[in-house]
Amino acid sequence: MKSILHLKFTALYIIFGFLCLFTTATLTTQLITDRLMADTSKTLYREATLIASDYLPSYFSDDSSLYAVQSQLAAMRLYLESSLWFVDASGTMITSSNLENTSSPEKIEDFNPAEIGGNQYISGTYHDYFDEEVITVMAPVTEGFSTKGYLMIHSPVSVIEERCRPIMVPVYITLAAIFGLSLIFFLGFHFFVYRPLRLISEAARQYATGNLNYEIPVSTHDEMGYLSASLNYMAARLKDMDDYQKKIVANVSHDFRSPLTSIKGYLEAMADGTIPPELYEKYIGIILFETERLTDLTRDLLTLNEFDTKELLLDKREFDIQETIKGTAASFESVCTPKHITIELILMPGSVTVYADRRKIQQVLYNLIDNAIKFSEPESTVTIEVNARNEKAFVSVKDQGIGIPKKDLNKIWERFYKSDLSRGKDKKGTGLGLSIVKEVLQAHDEHINVISTEGVGTEFIFSLPRVQ
């Protein structure tokens, strides 16, 4: 499996680092340079104004010589690392103090004192007099309330850029630190997202190939851990369903094969004369018994299939549960008579109206009473009792039979399950009766409980919604 996602995030991480470096080298450098140029221009303008107002006016009043002015400008040149020009009102050069390799014109062509405007400075080569870009500021020199000349200061932009470089060093160091710290997030993605995703992808591949025993190791309690645990649970449930389906097929095959084998064997024996005609009635009865087993098994499987496919539609209506119990119990008279079993009804006075699917509840009662009679000893009593409490009606079916072992109490609801004690008495049963009972009551959002003691008897109690 190719690590496409990992490669994508690695590429994004590298691109992120490149964009950070590019942005810092261009935008940050330009912003700092612009800021330094603005601060430098303010400093130069402040110095130019100070010199123009305090020192240079004395030149026009003959209080200072040209040599003194040159000395002052030379000192300021060293201090400001700039070229200073002192011109008269027409732009004719009076004197200058230039940096090395820099010359000044005798007269500034197209001289315009207003060209700087309100920005306090202009940048460029200043009328092409400089070979490099400079910042130019200008301050008027006044004497006797009139402007006699101007002091111009030209500072090379390269000096500002030199000042910018050491400032950018800590910026690049900070950028490198941020990029290094971002590596922690990248590693965090690798360990907390990418690796769990690889395990989950591998699990999905294993499940797709049918290996439901594969388990994802869960070491965290975050969304990835929850997803892994959910997939493990899903795989376990699918495995259980697969095992359950195999068990169902095996049980159905066994329950179908046994009666079919008997039917086939007896019919073949009757056909080839092994069984004489005078015994036909006996063996036809056996064949009919096995046929009824097949019919019951088919009916129960179809009933359970309604629940499995979610196609069960309950026809809920109001009816008297006690009348339904009476009718269902009466249908067992022919079964109870040979074993001398008595069905005792303990009912409430009047009627107890419930809201449920009458046919399905009648099936529940039939299965519970049939089980109670089947596992009861001869000359015993099966008791059916109805109680009403608050908004519920409770129906109890109690026998005096063989009981259910404690180890089997949680298994009796499983399909095709038969306890060891019941196998000898339940020749015709399919092991689906109690499964149907529980499915029907769950479809009604109701519950059923069982109380049983070996050798004493068993009691099933279920609830139904009562209509007041």
Short mmCIF file of C-alpha atoms in Angstrom, two decimals:
data_model
loop_
_atom_site.label_atom_id
_atom_site.label_comp_id
_atom_site.label_asym_id
_atom_site.label_seq_id
_atom_site.Cartn_x
_atom_site.Cartn_y
_atom_site.Cartn_z
CA MET A 1 0.00 0.00 0.00
CA LYS A 2 1.52 3.29 -1.08
CA SER A 3 1.92 6.00 1.53
CA ILE A 4 0.19 8.65 -0.59
CA LEU A 5 -1.23 10.55 2.39
CA HIS A 6 2.16 10.61 4.11
CA LEU A 7 3.84 11.91 0.94
CA LYS A 8 1.19 14.61 0.57
CA PHE A 9 1.72 15.90 4.09
CA THR A 10 5.51 15.74 3.68
CA ALA A 11 5.21 17.79 0.49
CA LEU A 12 2.90 20.27 2.24
CA TYR A 13 5.40 20.57 5.10
CA ILE A 14 8.26 21.33 2.69
CA ILE A 15 6.12 23.80 0.72
CA PHE A 16 5.12 25.47 4.00
CA GLY A 17 8.79 25.92 4.93
CA PHE A 18 9.65 27.31 1.50
CA LEU A 19 6.74 29.78 1.55
CA CYS A 20 7.71 30.94 5.05
CA LEU A 21 11.30 31.53 3.94
CA PHE A 22 10.24 33.26 0.73
CA THR A 23 7.72 35.48 2.53
CA THR A 24 10.25 36.44 5.20
CA ALA A 25 13.00 37.16 2.68
CA THR A 26 10.78 39.42 0.57
CA LEU A 27 7.89 40.87 2.53
CA THR A 28 9.59 41.11 5.95
CA THR A 29 12.80 42.55 4.49
CA GLN A 30 10.85 45.14 2.51
CA LEU A 31 8.71 46.10 5.50
CA ILE A 32 11.76 46.55 7.73
CA THR A 33 13.61 48.51 5.01
CA ASP A 34 10.62 50.82 4.51
CA ARG A 35 10.39 51.35 8.24
CA LEU A 36 14.10 52.14 8.53
CA MET A 37 13.86 54.54 5.58
CA ALA A 38 11.00 56.37 7.26
CA ASP A 39 12.89 56.59 10.58
CA THR A 40 16.10 57.64 8.83
CA SER A 41 14.33 60.35 6.85
CA LYS A 42 12.87 61.78 10.08
CA THR A 43 16.31 61.83 11.67
CA LEU A 44 17.89 63.44 8.61
CA TYR A 45 15.13 66.04 8.34
CA ARG A 46 15.48 66.87 12.04
CA GLU A 47 19.26 67.31 11.67
CA ALA A 48 18.87 69.29 8.45
CA THR A 49 16.38 71.66 10.08
CA LEU A 50 18.67 72.09 13.10
CA ILE A 51 21.72 72.95 10.96
CA ALA A 52 19.72 75.15 8.58
CA SER A 53 18.28 77.19 11.41
CA ASP A 54 21.24 77.36 13.83
CA TYR A 55 24.46 77.42 11.76
CA LEU A 56 23.92 78.30 8.12
CA PRO A 57 22.03 81.64 8.39
CA SER A 58 25.23 83.20 9.78
CA TYR A 59 26.87 82.61 6.39
CA PHE A 60 24.46 85.02 4.70
CA SER A 61 24.93 87.61 7.48
CA ASP A 62 28.74 87.36 7.05
CA ASP A 63 29.11 86.16 10.63
CA SER A 64 30.60 82.83 9.47
CA SER A 65 33.09 82.11 6.72
CA LEU A 66 32.72 79.51 4.02
CA TYR A 67 35.47 77.51 5.69
CA ALA A 68 33.48 77.33 8.93
CA VAL A 69 30.41 76.17 7.02
CA GLN A 70 32.48 73.49 5.24
CA SER A 71 33.89 72.29 8.54
CA GLN A 72 30.40 72.02 10.00
CA LEU A 73 29.12 70.10 7.01
CA ALA A 74 32.18 67.80 7.04
CA ALA A 75 31.49 66.93 10.68
CA MET A 76 27.85 66.20 9.93
CA ARG A 77 28.90 64.06 6.96
CA LEU A 78 30.84 61.75 9.26
CA TYR A 79 28.04 61.72 11.81
CA LEU A 80 25.21 61.10 9.35
CA GLU A 81 27.17 59.06 6.79
CA SER A 82 25.54 61.23 4.14
CA SER A 83 26.37 63.81 1.50
CA LEU A 84 25.41 67.41 2.43
CA TRP A 85 24.79 70.10 -0.16
CA PHE A 86 24.46 73.81 0.66
CA VAL A 87 22.82 75.69 -2.24
CA ASP A 88 21.37 79.13 -2.70
CA ALA A 89 17.76 79.84 -3.58
CA SER A 90 18.37 79.21 -7.30
CA GLY A 91 20.08 75.84 -6.77
CA THR A 92 23.66 77.04 -7.27
CA MET A 93 26.07 75.06 -5.14
CA ILE A 94 27.65 77.12 -2.34
CA THR A 95 29.56 74.26 -0.78
CA SER A 96 29.19 70.53 -0.19
CA SER A 97 30.54 67.75 1.91
CA ASN A 98 30.28 64.55 -0.07
CA LEU A 99 30.97 60.95 0.76
CA GLU A 100 33.83 59.26 -1.04
CA ASN A 101 33.41 58.59 -4.75
CA THR A 102 30.60 61.16 -4.84
CA SER A 103 30.69 64.50 -6.67
CA SER A 104 28.37 67.45 -6.57
CA PRO A 105 27.23 69.69 -9.46
CA GLU A 106 27.95 73.42 -9.67
CA LYS A 107 24.26 74.07 -10.15
CA ILE A 108 21.27 71.76 -9.74
CA GLU A 109 19.35 71.65 -12.98
CA ASP A 110 15.59 72.11 -12.76
CA PHE A 111 15.94 72.83 -9.08
CA ASN A 112 12.53 72.85 -7.37
CA PRO A 113 12.37 73.16 -3.55
CA ALA A 114 8.74 71.96 -3.59
CA GLU A 115 9.49 68.61 -5.25
CA ILE A 116 9.80 66.85 -1.91
CA GLY A 117 6.30 67.95 -0.94
CA GLY A 118 4.79 66.80 2.35
CA ASN A 119 6.65 63.48 2.47
CA GLN A 120 9.76 65.08 4.05
CA TYR A 121 11.93 62.97 1.76
CA ILE A 122 12.25 61.53 -1.71
CA SER A 123 14.17 58.47 -2.81
CA GLY A 124 16.03 57.83 -6.04
CA THR A 125 19.20 59.05 -7.72
CA TYR A 126 18.15 62.72 -7.35
CA HIS A 127 18.24 64.02 -10.89
CA ASP A 128 20.75 61.26 -11.77
CA TYR A 129 23.52 62.92 -9.73
CA PHE A 130 24.10 59.68 -7.79
CA ASP A 131 25.01 56.23 -9.03
CA GLU A 132 22.97 54.55 -6.32
CA GLU A 133 19.62 55.15 -4.71
CA VAL A 134 19.63 57.79 -1.97
CA ILE A 135 17.17 59.38 0.46
CA THR A 136 17.05 63.15 0.02
CA VAL A 137 15.74 65.63 2.59
CA MET A 138 15.74 69.43 2.26
CA ALA A 139 15.54 72.26 4.81
CA PRO A 140 15.31 75.96 3.97
CA VAL A 141 17.95 78.42 5.26
CA THR A 142 16.31 81.71 6.15
CA GLU A 143 17.87 85.06 7.08
CA GLY A 144 15.94 88.26 7.62
CA PHE A 145 12.56 86.61 7.05
CA SER A 146 13.54 85.42 3.57
CA THR A 147 14.79 82.14 2.22
CA LYS A 148 18.42 82.51 1.19
CA GLY A 149 19.24 78.89 0.41
CA TYR A 150 18.69 75.24 1.18
CA LEU A 151 20.53 72.47 2.95
CA MET A 152 20.13 69.08 1.28
CA ILE A 153 21.17 65.78 2.84
CA HIS A 154 21.54 62.69 0.66
CA SER A 155 21.82 59.39 2.55
CA PRO A 156 22.57 56.18 0.55
CA VAL A 157 19.87 53.54 0.76
CA SER A 158 22.66 50.93 0.85
CA VAL A 159 23.54 52.16 4.35
CA ILE A 160 19.96 51.46 5.43
CA GLU A 161 20.04 48.04 3.83
CA GLU A 162 23.25 47.30 5.73
CA ARG A 163 21.42 48.18 8.93
CA CYS A 164 18.57 45.86 7.86
CA ARG A 165 20.76 42.77 7.51
CA PRO A 166 21.68 42.33 11.19
CA ILE A 167 18.02 42.92 12.08
CA MET A 168 17.00 40.09 9.74
CA VAL A 169 19.37 37.60 11.39
CA PRO A 170 17.19 37.07 14.50
CA VAL A 171 14.15 36.99 12.20
CA TYR A 172 15.65 34.09 10.25
CA ILE A 173 16.65 32.38 13.50
CA THR A 174 13.07 32.75 14.75
CA LEU A 175 11.78 31.41 11.44
CA ALA A 176 14.07 28.39 11.72
CA ALA A 177 12.85 27.81 15.28
CA ILE A 178 9.21 28.01 14.14
CA PHE A 179 9.90 25.61 11.28
CA GLY A 180 11.61 23.25 13.73
CA LEU A 181 8.70 23.48 16.14
CA SER A 182 6.28 22.79 13.30
CA LEU A 183 8.16 19.53 12.84
CA ILE A 184 6.65 18.49 16.17
CA PHE A 185 3.18 18.92 14.67
CA PHE A 186 4.25 16.94 11.63
CA LEU A 187 5.55 14.14 13.85
CA GLY A 188 2.36 14.38 15.89
CA PHE A 189 0.35 13.91 12.70
CA HIS A 190 2.52 10.92 11.82
CA PHE A 191 2.12 9.18 15.17
CA PHE A 192 -1.43 10.19 16.10
CA VAL A 193 -3.16 10.30 12.70
CA TYR A 194 -1.18 8.62 9.95
CA ARG A 195 -0.08 5.47 11.80
CA PRO A 196 -3.57 4.76 13.23
CA LEU A 197 -5.01 5.34 9.75
CA ARG A 198 -2.57 2.80 8.31
CA LEU A 199 -3.66 0.28 10.94
CA ILE A 200 -7.33 1.01 10.22
CA SER A 201 -6.73 0.71 6.45
CA GLU A 202 -4.94 -2.59 6.99
CA ALA A 203 -7.82 -3.78 9.15
CA ALA A 204 -10.32 -2.83 6.44
CA ARG A 205 -8.25 -4.79 3.90
CA GLN A 206 -8.12 -7.81 6.21
CA TYR A 207 -11.87 -7.66 6.82
CA ALA A 208 -12.49 -7.37 3.06
CA THR A 209 -10.50 -10.58 2.51
CA GLY A 210 -12.53 -12.37 5.18
CA ASN A 211 -10.01 -12.30 8.03
CA LEU A 212 -12.31 -11.19 10.85
CA ASN A 213 -9.79 -12.27 13.50
CA TYR A 214 -7.57 -9.25 12.75
CA GLU A 215 -7.66 -6.78 15.64
CA ILE A 216 -6.52 -3.16 15.63
CA PRO A 217 -4.41 -2.30 18.68
CA VAL A 218 -6.15 0.49 20.62
CA SER A 219 -3.76 2.66 22.65
CA THR A 220 -5.57 6.02 22.75
CA HIS A 221 -8.95 7.30 23.88
CA ASP A 222 -9.44 9.91 21.16
CA GLU A 223 -11.47 9.72 17.94
CA MET A 224 -8.91 7.38 16.34
CA GLY A 225 -9.04 5.08 19.34
CA TYR A 226 -12.84 5.16 19.29
CA LEU A 227 -12.87 4.38 15.56
CA SER A 228 -10.42 1.50 16.06
CA ALA A 229 -12.47 0.11 18.93
CA SER A 230 -15.65 0.43 16.85
CA LEU A 231 -14.04 -1.47 13.96
CA ASN A 232 -12.82 -4.17 16.36
CA TYR A 233 -16.34 -4.44 17.77
CA MET A 234 -17.79 -4.57 14.25
CA ALA A 235 -15.35 -7.34 13.28
CA ALA A 236 -16.22 -9.29 16.43
CA ARG A 237 -19.93 -8.92 15.70
CA LEU A 238 -19.44 -9.97 12.08
CA LYS A 239 -17.44 -12.97 13.24
CA ASP A 240 -20.18 -13.85 15.72
CA MET A 241 -22.77 -13.48 12.96
CA ASP A 242 -20.68 -15.65 10.67
CA ASP A 243 -20.33 -18.30 13.37
CA TYR A 244 -24.01 -17.92 14.16
CA GLN A 245 -24.99 -18.40 10.51
CA LYS A 246 -22.83 -21.50 10.31
CA LYS A 247 -24.48 -22.77 13.48
CA ILE A 248 -27.93 -21.98 12.08
CA VAL A 249 -27.18 -23.82 8.83
CA ALA A 250 -25.81 -26.81 10.78
CA ASN A 251 -28.82 -26.91 13.11
CA VAL A 252 -31.36 -26.47 10.32
CA SER A 253 -29.61 -29.10 8.24
CA HIS A 254 -29.63 -31.50 11.19
CA ASP A 255 -33.27 -30.82 12.08
CA PHE A 256 -34.35 -31.25 8.47
CA ARG A 257 -32.13 -34.25 7.79
CA SER A 258 -33.35 -36.35 10.72
CA PRO A 259 -37.10 -36.36 9.86
CA LEU A 260 -36.39 -36.53 6.12
CA THR A 261 -34.17 -39.56 6.68
CA SER A 262 -36.89 -41.23 8.74
CA ILE A 263 -39.58 -40.44 6.18
CA LYS A 264 -37.43 -41.66 3.30
CA GLY A 265 -36.40 -44.84 5.16
CA TYR A 266 -39.94 -45.79 6.12
CA LEU A 267 -41.33 -45.04 2.64
CA GLU A 268 -38.59 -47.11 0.98
CA ALA A 269 -39.22 -49.96 3.42
CA MET A 270 -42.95 -49.81 2.64
CA ALA A 271 -42.25 -49.65 -1.09
CA ASP A 272 -39.91 -52.66 -1.21
CA GLY A 273 -42.05 -54.75 1.12
CA THR A 274 -39.74 -54.67 4.13
CA ILE A 275 -42.64 -53.28 6.15
CA PRO A 276 -45.74 -55.46 5.68
CA PRO A 277 -49.09 -53.82 4.89
CA GLU A 278 -50.54 -54.65 8.30
CA LEU A 279 -47.93 -52.29 9.86
CA TYR A 280 -48.58 -49.41 7.43
CA GLU A 281 -50.86 -47.57 9.87
CA LYS A 282 -48.15 -47.52 12.56
CA TYR A 283 -45.42 -46.22 10.28
CA ILE A 284 -47.70 -43.78 8.46
CA GLY A 285 -48.34 -42.26 11.91
CA ILE A 286 -44.58 -41.94 12.41
CA ILE A 287 -44.24 -40.32 8.97
CA LEU A 288 -47.04 -37.85 9.83
CA PHE A 289 -45.29 -37.04 13.12
CA GLU A 290 -42.02 -36.30 11.30
CA THR A 291 -43.93 -34.25 8.70
CA GLU A 292 -45.43 -32.14 11.48
CA ARG A 293 -41.92 -31.56 12.82
CA LEU A 294 -40.85 -30.27 9.40
CA THR A 295 -43.96 -28.08 9.19
CA ASP A 296 -43.35 -26.60 12.64
CA LEU A 297 -39.68 -25.97 11.88
CA THR A 298 -40.52 -24.26 8.57
CA ARG A 299 -43.19 -22.10 10.20
CA ASP A 300 -40.89 -21.05 13.03
CA LEU A 301 -38.06 -20.22 10.63
CA LEU A 302 -40.40 -18.06 8.56
CA THR A 303 -41.59 -16.31 11.72
CA LEU A 304 -38.04 -15.54 12.82
CA ASN A 305 -37.18 -14.39 9.31
CA GLU A 306 -39.81 -11.67 9.67
CA PHE A 307 -37.86 -10.29 12.62
CA ASP A 308 -34.46 -10.66 10.95
CA THR A 309 -35.51 -8.81 7.80
CA LYS A 310 -37.26 -6.06 9.81
CA GLU A 311 -40.44 -6.79 7.87
CA LEU A 312 -42.56 -7.56 10.94
CA LEU A 313 -45.56 -5.23 11.02
CA LEU A 314 -47.48 -5.33 14.28
CA ASP A 315 -51.24 -5.01 14.06
CA LYS A 316 -51.72 -3.41 17.46
CA ARG A 317 -55.24 -3.27 18.81
CA GLU A 318 -57.02 -3.20 22.16
CA PHE A 319 -58.13 -6.62 23.38
CA ASP A 320 -58.81 -8.49 26.61
CA ILE A 321 -55.68 -10.50 27.42
CA GLN A 322 -57.66 -12.75 29.81
CA GLU A 323 -60.04 -13.85 27.06
CA THR A 324 -57.04 -14.61 24.83
CA ILE A 325 -55.49 -16.69 27.63
CA LYS A 326 -58.73 -18.64 28.10
CA GLY A 327 -58.99 -19.44 24.39
CA THR A 328 -55.32 -20.43 24.08
CA ALA A 329 -55.41 -22.62 27.19
CA ALA A 330 -58.56 -24.40 25.97
CA SER A 331 -56.74 -25.49 22.80
CA PHE A 332 -54.39 -27.67 24.90
CA GLU A 333 -57.14 -29.85 26.36
CA SER A 334 -56.34 -32.77 24.09
CA VAL A 335 -52.63 -32.55 25.01
CA CYS A 336 -53.22 -32.26 28.77
CA THR A 337 -55.73 -35.13 29.07
CA PRO A 338 -53.32 -38.04 28.36
CA LYS A 339 -50.81 -36.71 30.92
CA HIS A 340 -53.53 -35.70 33.41
CA ILE A 341 -52.14 -32.16 33.54
CA THR A 342 -54.37 -29.39 34.84
CA ILE A 343 -54.20 -25.78 33.60
CA GLU A 344 -55.14 -23.41 36.40
CA LEU A 345 -56.12 -19.85 35.50
CA ILE A 346 -55.77 -17.11 38.13
CA LEU A 347 -57.41 -14.10 36.50
CA MET A 348 -58.46 -10.67 37.65
CA PRO A 349 -62.13 -9.74 38.00
CA GLY A 350 -63.60 -8.17 34.93
CA SER A 351 -61.38 -7.60 31.89
CA VAL A 352 -57.75 -6.56 31.48
CA THR A 353 -57.39 -4.63 28.23
CA VAL A 354 -53.99 -4.40 26.61
CA TYR A 355 -52.72 -2.71 23.45
CA ALA A 356 -50.72 -5.16 21.32
CA ASP A 357 -50.78 -7.47 18.29
CA ARG A 358 -53.31 -10.10 19.40
CA ARG A 359 -52.13 -12.80 16.99
CA LYS A 360 -48.48 -12.39 18.01
CA ILE A 361 -49.28 -12.39 21.74
CA GLN A 362 -51.42 -15.47 21.22
CA GLN A 363 -48.36 -17.11 19.64
CA VAL A 364 -46.30 -16.12 22.72
CA LEU A 365 -48.89 -17.69 25.02
CA TYR A 366 -49.08 -20.83 22.88
CA ASN A 367 -45.31 -21.34 22.95
CA LEU A 368 -45.03 -20.76 26.71
CA ILE A 369 -47.98 -23.05 27.57
CA ASP A 370 -46.75 -25.69 25.12
CA ASN A 371 -43.31 -25.66 26.80
CA ALA A 372 -44.87 -25.77 30.27
CA ILE A 373 -46.98 -28.84 29.40
CA LYS A 374 -44.15 -30.51 27.51
CA PHE A 375 -41.75 -30.34 30.46
CA SER A 376 -44.29 -30.95 33.25
CA GLU A 377 -44.61 -34.23 35.08
CA PRO A 378 -47.89 -36.19 34.73
CA GLU A 379 -50.69 -35.18 37.10
CA SER A 380 -49.14 -31.76 37.73
CA THR A 381 -50.52 -28.25 37.32
CA VAL A 382 -49.66 -25.44 34.92
CA THR A 383 -50.64 -22.08 36.41
CA ILE A 384 -51.38 -19.00 34.31
CA GLU A 385 -51.81 -15.80 36.32
CA VAL A 386 -52.62 -12.21 35.33
CA ASN A 387 -51.75 -9.13 37.41
CA ALA A 388 -52.10 -5.45 36.65
CA ARG A 389 -49.84 -2.77 38.10
CA ASN A 390 -49.95 0.84 37.03
CA GLU A 391 -49.76 0.96 33.21
CA LYS A 392 -48.64 -2.65 32.74
CA ALA A 393 -50.33 -6.04 32.69
CA PHE A 394 -48.13 -8.98 33.76
CA VAL A 395 -48.77 -12.54 32.59
CA SER A 396 -47.14 -15.49 34.36
CA VAL A 397 -46.93 -19.06 33.01
CA LYS A 398 -45.67 -21.46 35.70
CA ASP A 399 -45.13 -25.23 35.55
CA GLN A 400 -44.05 -27.96 37.96
CA GLY A 401 -41.62 -29.59 35.58
CA ILE A 402 -37.96 -30.48 35.32
CA GLY A 403 -36.72 -26.86 35.57
CA ILE A 404 -33.78 -25.24 33.77
CA PRO A 405 -30.18 -25.48 35.01
CA LYS A 406 -28.64 -22.15 36.05
CA LYS A 407 -25.92 -22.45 33.41
CA ASP A 408 -28.58 -22.63 30.71
CA LEU A 409 -30.81 -19.73 31.81
CA ASN A 410 -29.02 -17.18 29.60
CA LYS A 411 -28.93 -19.54 26.62
CA ILE A 412 -32.58 -20.57 26.38
CA TRP A 413 -33.33 -17.56 24.15
CA GLU A 414 -30.82 -18.66 21.53
CA ARG A 415 -32.18 -20.23 18.39
CA PHE A 416 -32.09 -24.03 18.23
CA TYR A 417 -30.78 -24.24 21.79
CA LYS A 418 -31.95 -27.16 23.90
CA SER A 419 -30.69 -27.93 27.39
CA ASP A 420 -29.48 -31.39 28.22
CA LEU A 421 -32.50 -31.96 30.48
CA SER A 422 -35.00 -31.05 27.76
CA ARG A 423 -33.61 -33.21 24.96
CA GLY A 424 -35.20 -36.38 26.28
CA LYS A 425 -38.67 -34.81 26.61
CA ASP A 426 -38.71 -32.52 23.56
CA LYS A 427 -38.79 -34.93 20.63
CA LYS A 428 -40.74 -32.69 18.32
CA GLY A 429 -39.42 -29.26 19.40
CA THR A 430 -37.30 -27.14 17.09
CA GLY A 431 -35.56 -25.06 19.74
CA LEU A 432 -37.06 -21.89 18.25
CA GLY A 433 -40.10 -21.36 20.47
CA LEU A 434 -38.51 -19.17 23.15
CA SER A 435 -36.55 -17.24 20.48
CA ILE A 436 -39.86 -16.33 18.86
CA VAL A 437 -41.33 -15.38 22.25
CA LYS A 438 -38.49 -12.95 22.98
CA GLU A 439 -38.49 -11.46 19.45
CA VAL A 440 -42.24 -10.79 19.62
CA LEU A 441 -42.03 -9.10 23.02
CA GLN A 442 -38.99 -7.03 21.99
CA ALA A 443 -40.95 -5.88 18.93
CA HIS A 444 -43.58 -4.63 21.42
CA ASP A 445 -40.81 -2.95 23.50
CA GLU A 446 -41.67 -5.26 26.38
CA HIS A 447 -39.64 -7.70 28.52
CA ILE A 448 -39.82 -11.31 29.66
CA ASN A 449 -38.14 -12.83 32.72
CA VAL A 450 -37.60 -16.42 33.77
CA ILE A 451 -37.35 -18.00 37.23
CA SER A 452 -36.43 -21.66 37.38
CA THR A 453 -35.22 -24.32 39.81
CA GLU A 454 -34.17 -27.80 38.73
CA GLY A 455 -36.71 -30.44 39.78
CA VAL A 456 -39.18 -27.80 41.00
CA GLY A 457 -40.40 -25.94 37.92
CA THR A 458 -40.12 -22.84 35.76
CA GLU A 459 -42.01 -19.56 35.63
CA PHE A 460 -42.03 -17.11 32.70
CA ILE A 461 -43.35 -13.56 33.33
CA PHE A 462 -43.87 -11.00 30.56
CA SER A 463 -45.43 -7.54 30.44
CA LEU A 464 -47.81 -5.79 28.06
CA PRO A 465 -48.99 -2.15 27.87
CA ARG A 466 -52.31 -1.85 29.67
CA VAL A 467 -55.21 0.29 28.55
CA GLN A 468 -56.79 2.03 31.55
#
